[in-house]
Coordinates of N, CA, C and O in Angstrom, one line a residue:
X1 N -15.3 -4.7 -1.3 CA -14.5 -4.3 -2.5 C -14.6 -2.8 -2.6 O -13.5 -2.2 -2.9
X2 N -15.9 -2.1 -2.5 CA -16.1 -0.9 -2.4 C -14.6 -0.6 -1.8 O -13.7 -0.3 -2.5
X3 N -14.5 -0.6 -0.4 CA -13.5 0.2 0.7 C -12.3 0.5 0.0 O -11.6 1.5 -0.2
X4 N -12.4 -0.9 -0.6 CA -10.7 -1.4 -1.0 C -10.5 -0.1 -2.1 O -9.6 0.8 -1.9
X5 N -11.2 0.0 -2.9 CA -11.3 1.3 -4.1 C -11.1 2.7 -3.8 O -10.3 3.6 -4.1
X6 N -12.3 2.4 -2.8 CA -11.9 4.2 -2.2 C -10.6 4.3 -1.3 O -10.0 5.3 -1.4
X7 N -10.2 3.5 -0.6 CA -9.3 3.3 -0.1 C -7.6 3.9 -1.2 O -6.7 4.7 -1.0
X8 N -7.8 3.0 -2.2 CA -6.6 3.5 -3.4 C -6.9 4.9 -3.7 O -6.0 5.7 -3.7
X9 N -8.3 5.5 -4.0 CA -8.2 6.7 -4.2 C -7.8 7.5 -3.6 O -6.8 8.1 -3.9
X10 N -8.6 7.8 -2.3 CA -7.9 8.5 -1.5 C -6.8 8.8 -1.4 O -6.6 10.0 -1.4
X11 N -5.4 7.5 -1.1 CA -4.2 7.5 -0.9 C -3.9 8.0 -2.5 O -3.3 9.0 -2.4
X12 N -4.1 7.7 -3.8 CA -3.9 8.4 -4.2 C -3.9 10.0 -4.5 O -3.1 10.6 -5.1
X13 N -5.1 10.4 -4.0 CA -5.8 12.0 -4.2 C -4.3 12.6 -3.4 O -3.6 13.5 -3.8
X14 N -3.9 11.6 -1.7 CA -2.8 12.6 -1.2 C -1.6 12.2 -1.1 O -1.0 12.7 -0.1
X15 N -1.1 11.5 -1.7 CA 0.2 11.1 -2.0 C 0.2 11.5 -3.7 O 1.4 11.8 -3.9
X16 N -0.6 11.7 -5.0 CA 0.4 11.6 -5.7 C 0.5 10.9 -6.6 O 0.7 11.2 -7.8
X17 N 0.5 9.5 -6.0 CA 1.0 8.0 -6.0 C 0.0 7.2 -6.4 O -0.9 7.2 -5.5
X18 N -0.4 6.4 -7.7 CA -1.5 5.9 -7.9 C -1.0 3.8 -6.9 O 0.0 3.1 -6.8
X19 N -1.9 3.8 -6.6 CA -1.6 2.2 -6.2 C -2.2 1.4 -7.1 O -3.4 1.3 -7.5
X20 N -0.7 0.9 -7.3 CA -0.9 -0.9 -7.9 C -1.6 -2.6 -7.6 O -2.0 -3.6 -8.2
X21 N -1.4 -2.2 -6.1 CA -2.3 -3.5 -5.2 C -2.4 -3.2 -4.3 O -1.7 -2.3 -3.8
X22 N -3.3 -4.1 -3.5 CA -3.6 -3.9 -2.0 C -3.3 -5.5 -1.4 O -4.0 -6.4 -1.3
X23 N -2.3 -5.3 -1.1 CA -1.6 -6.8 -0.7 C -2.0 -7.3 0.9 O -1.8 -8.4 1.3
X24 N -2.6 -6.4 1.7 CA -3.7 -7.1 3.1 C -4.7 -6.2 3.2 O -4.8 -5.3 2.4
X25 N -5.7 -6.5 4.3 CA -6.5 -5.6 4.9 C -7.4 -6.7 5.6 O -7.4 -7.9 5.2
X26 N -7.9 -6.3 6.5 CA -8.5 -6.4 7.7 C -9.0 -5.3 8.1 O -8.7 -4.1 8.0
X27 N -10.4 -6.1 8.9 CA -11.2 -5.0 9.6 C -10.9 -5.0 11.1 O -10.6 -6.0 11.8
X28 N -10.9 -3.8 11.5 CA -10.4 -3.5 13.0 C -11.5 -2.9 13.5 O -12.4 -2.4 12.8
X29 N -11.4 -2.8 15.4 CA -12.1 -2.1 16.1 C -13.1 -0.9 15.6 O -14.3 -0.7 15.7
X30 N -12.0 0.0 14.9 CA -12.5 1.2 14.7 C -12.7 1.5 12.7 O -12.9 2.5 12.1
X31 N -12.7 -0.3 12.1 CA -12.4 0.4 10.8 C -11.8 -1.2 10.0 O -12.0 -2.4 10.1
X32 N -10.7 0.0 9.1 CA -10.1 -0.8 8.2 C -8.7 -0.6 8.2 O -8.2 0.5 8.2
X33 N -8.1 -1.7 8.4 CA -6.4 -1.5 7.9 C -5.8 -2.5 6.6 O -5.9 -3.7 6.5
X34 N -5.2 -1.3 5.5 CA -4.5 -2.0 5.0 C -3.3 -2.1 4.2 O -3.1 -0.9 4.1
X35 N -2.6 -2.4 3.8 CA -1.4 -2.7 3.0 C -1.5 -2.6 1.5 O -2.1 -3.3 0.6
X36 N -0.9 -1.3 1.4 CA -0.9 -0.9 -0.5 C 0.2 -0.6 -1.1 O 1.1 0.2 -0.6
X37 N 0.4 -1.1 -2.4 CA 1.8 -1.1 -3.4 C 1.8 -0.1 -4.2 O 0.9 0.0 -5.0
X38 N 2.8 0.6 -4.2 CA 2.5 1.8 -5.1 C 3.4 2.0 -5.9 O 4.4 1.4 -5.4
X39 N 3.9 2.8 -7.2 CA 4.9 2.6 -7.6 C 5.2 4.2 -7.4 O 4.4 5.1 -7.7
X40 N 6.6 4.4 -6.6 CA 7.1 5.7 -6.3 C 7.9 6.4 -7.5 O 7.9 7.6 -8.0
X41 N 8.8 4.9 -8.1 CA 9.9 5.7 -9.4 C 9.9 4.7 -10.0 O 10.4 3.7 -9.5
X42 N 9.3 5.0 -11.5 CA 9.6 4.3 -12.7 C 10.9 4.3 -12.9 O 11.6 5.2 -12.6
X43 N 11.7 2.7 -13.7 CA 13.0 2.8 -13.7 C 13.1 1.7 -15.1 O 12.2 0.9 -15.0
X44 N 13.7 1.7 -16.0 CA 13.8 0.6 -17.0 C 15.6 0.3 -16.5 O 16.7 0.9 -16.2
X45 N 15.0 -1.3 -16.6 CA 14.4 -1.6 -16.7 C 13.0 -1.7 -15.5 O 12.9 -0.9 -14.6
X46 N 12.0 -3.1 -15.8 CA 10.8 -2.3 -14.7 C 11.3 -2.9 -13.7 O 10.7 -2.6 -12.6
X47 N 12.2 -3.7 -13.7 CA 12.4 -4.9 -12.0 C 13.1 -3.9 -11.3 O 13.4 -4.0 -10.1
X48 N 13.5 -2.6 -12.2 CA 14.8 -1.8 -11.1 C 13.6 -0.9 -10.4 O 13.8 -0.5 -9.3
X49 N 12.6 -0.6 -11.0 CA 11.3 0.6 -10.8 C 11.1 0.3 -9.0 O 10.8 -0.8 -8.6
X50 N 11.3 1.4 -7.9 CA 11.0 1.4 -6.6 C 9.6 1.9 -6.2 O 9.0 3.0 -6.5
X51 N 9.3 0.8 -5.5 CA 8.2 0.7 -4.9 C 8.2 1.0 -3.4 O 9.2 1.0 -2.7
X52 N 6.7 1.1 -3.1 CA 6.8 1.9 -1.6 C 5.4 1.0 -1.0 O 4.4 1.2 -1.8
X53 N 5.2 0.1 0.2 CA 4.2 -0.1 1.1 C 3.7 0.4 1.7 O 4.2 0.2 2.8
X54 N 2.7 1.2 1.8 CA 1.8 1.9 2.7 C 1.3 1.3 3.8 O 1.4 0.2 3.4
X55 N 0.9 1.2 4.7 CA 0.0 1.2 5.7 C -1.2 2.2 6.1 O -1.1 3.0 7.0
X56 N -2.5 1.8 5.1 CA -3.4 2.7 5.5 C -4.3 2.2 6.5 O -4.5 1.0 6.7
X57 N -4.8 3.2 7.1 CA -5.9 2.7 7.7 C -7.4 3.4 7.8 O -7.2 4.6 8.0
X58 N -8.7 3.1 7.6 CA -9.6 3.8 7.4 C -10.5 3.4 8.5 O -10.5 2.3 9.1
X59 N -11.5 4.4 8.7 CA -12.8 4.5 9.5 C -13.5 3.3 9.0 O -13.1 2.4 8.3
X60 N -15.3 3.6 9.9 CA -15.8 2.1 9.6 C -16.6 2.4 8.4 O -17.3 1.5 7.9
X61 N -16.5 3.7 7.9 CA -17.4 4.8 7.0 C -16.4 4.6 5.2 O -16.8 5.2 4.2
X62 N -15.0 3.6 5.4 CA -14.4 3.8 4.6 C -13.1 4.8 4.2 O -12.2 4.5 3.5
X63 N -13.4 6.2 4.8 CA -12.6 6.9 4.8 C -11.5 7.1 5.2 O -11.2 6.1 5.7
X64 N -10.7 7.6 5.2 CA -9.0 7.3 4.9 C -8.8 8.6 6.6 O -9.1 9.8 6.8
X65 N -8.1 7.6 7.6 CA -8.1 8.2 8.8 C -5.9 8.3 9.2 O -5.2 8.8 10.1
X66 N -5.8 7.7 8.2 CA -4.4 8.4 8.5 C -3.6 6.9 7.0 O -4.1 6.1 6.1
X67 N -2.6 7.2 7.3 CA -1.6 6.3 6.4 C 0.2 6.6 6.8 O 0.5 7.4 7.6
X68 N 1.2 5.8 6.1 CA 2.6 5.8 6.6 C 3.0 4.8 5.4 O 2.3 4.0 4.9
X69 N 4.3 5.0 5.2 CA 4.9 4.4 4.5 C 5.6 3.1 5.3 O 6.3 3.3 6.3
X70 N 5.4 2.2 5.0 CA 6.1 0.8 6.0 C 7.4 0.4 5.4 O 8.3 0.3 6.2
X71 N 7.9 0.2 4.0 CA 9.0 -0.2 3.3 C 9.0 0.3 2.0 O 8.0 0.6 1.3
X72 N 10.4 0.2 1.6 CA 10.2 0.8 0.4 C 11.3 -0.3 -0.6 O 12.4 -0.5 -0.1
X73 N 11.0 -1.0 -1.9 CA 11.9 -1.5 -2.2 C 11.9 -1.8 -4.0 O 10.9 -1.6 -4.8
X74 N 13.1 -2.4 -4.4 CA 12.9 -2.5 -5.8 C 12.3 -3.7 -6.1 O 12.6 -4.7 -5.5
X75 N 11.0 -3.6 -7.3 CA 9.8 -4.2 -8.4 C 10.6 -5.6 -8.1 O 9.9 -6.3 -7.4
X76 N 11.6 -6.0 -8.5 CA 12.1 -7.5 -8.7 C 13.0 -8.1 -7.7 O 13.7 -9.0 -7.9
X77 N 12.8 -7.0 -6.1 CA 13.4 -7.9 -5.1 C 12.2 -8.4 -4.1 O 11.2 -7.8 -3.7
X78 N 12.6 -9.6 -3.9 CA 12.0 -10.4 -3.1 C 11.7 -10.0 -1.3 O 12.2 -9.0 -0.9
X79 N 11.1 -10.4 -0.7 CA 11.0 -9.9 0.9 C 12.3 -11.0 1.4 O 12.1 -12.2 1.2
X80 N 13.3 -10.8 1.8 CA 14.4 -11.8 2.8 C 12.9 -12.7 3.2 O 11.7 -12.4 3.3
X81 N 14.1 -14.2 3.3 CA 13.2 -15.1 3.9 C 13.6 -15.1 5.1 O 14.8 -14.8 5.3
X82 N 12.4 -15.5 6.5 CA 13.0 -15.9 7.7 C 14.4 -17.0 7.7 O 14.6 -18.0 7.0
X83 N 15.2 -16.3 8.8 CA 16.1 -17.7 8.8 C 17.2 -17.7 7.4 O 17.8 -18.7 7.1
X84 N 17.6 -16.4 6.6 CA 17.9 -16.3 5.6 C 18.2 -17.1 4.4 O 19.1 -17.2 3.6
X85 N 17.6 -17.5 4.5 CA 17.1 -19.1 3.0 C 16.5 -18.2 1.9 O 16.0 -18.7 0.9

């Protein structure tokens, strides 16, 4: 749980951007990878407010060894389902 924390901070300290969740992570070869929700632009209502997915990834030390934005989309839309259903 530690990681997960410093992990938000960090991406916070350089984006800006405070994160709202951390929706994966997994430990890898070199570390940590994971998936964080962040809110980019407040909008009222809040389902219109756009959000942005990160991809961070960190050392085995915790520390924040790079990050990317993966998608970006509005608070009350859904991910398309496979197979469009």
């Amino acid at each position: 749980m530690e990681v997960l924390r410093r992990a938000r901070g960090q991406l916070a300290e350089l984006t800006g951007l405070e994160a709202e969740s951390v929706s994966s992570f997994e430990q890898t070869e070199d570390g940590w990878s994971l998936e964080v929700e962040v809110l980019e632009l407040s909008r009222v209502p809040d389902t219109m407010s756009l959000m942005g997915g990160y991809q961070v990834e960190l050392d085995r030390d915790g520390q924040l060894t790079g990050y990317r934005r993966v998608r970006r989309y509005e608070r009350g839309r859904a991910d398309p389902r496979p197979g469009g259903h």
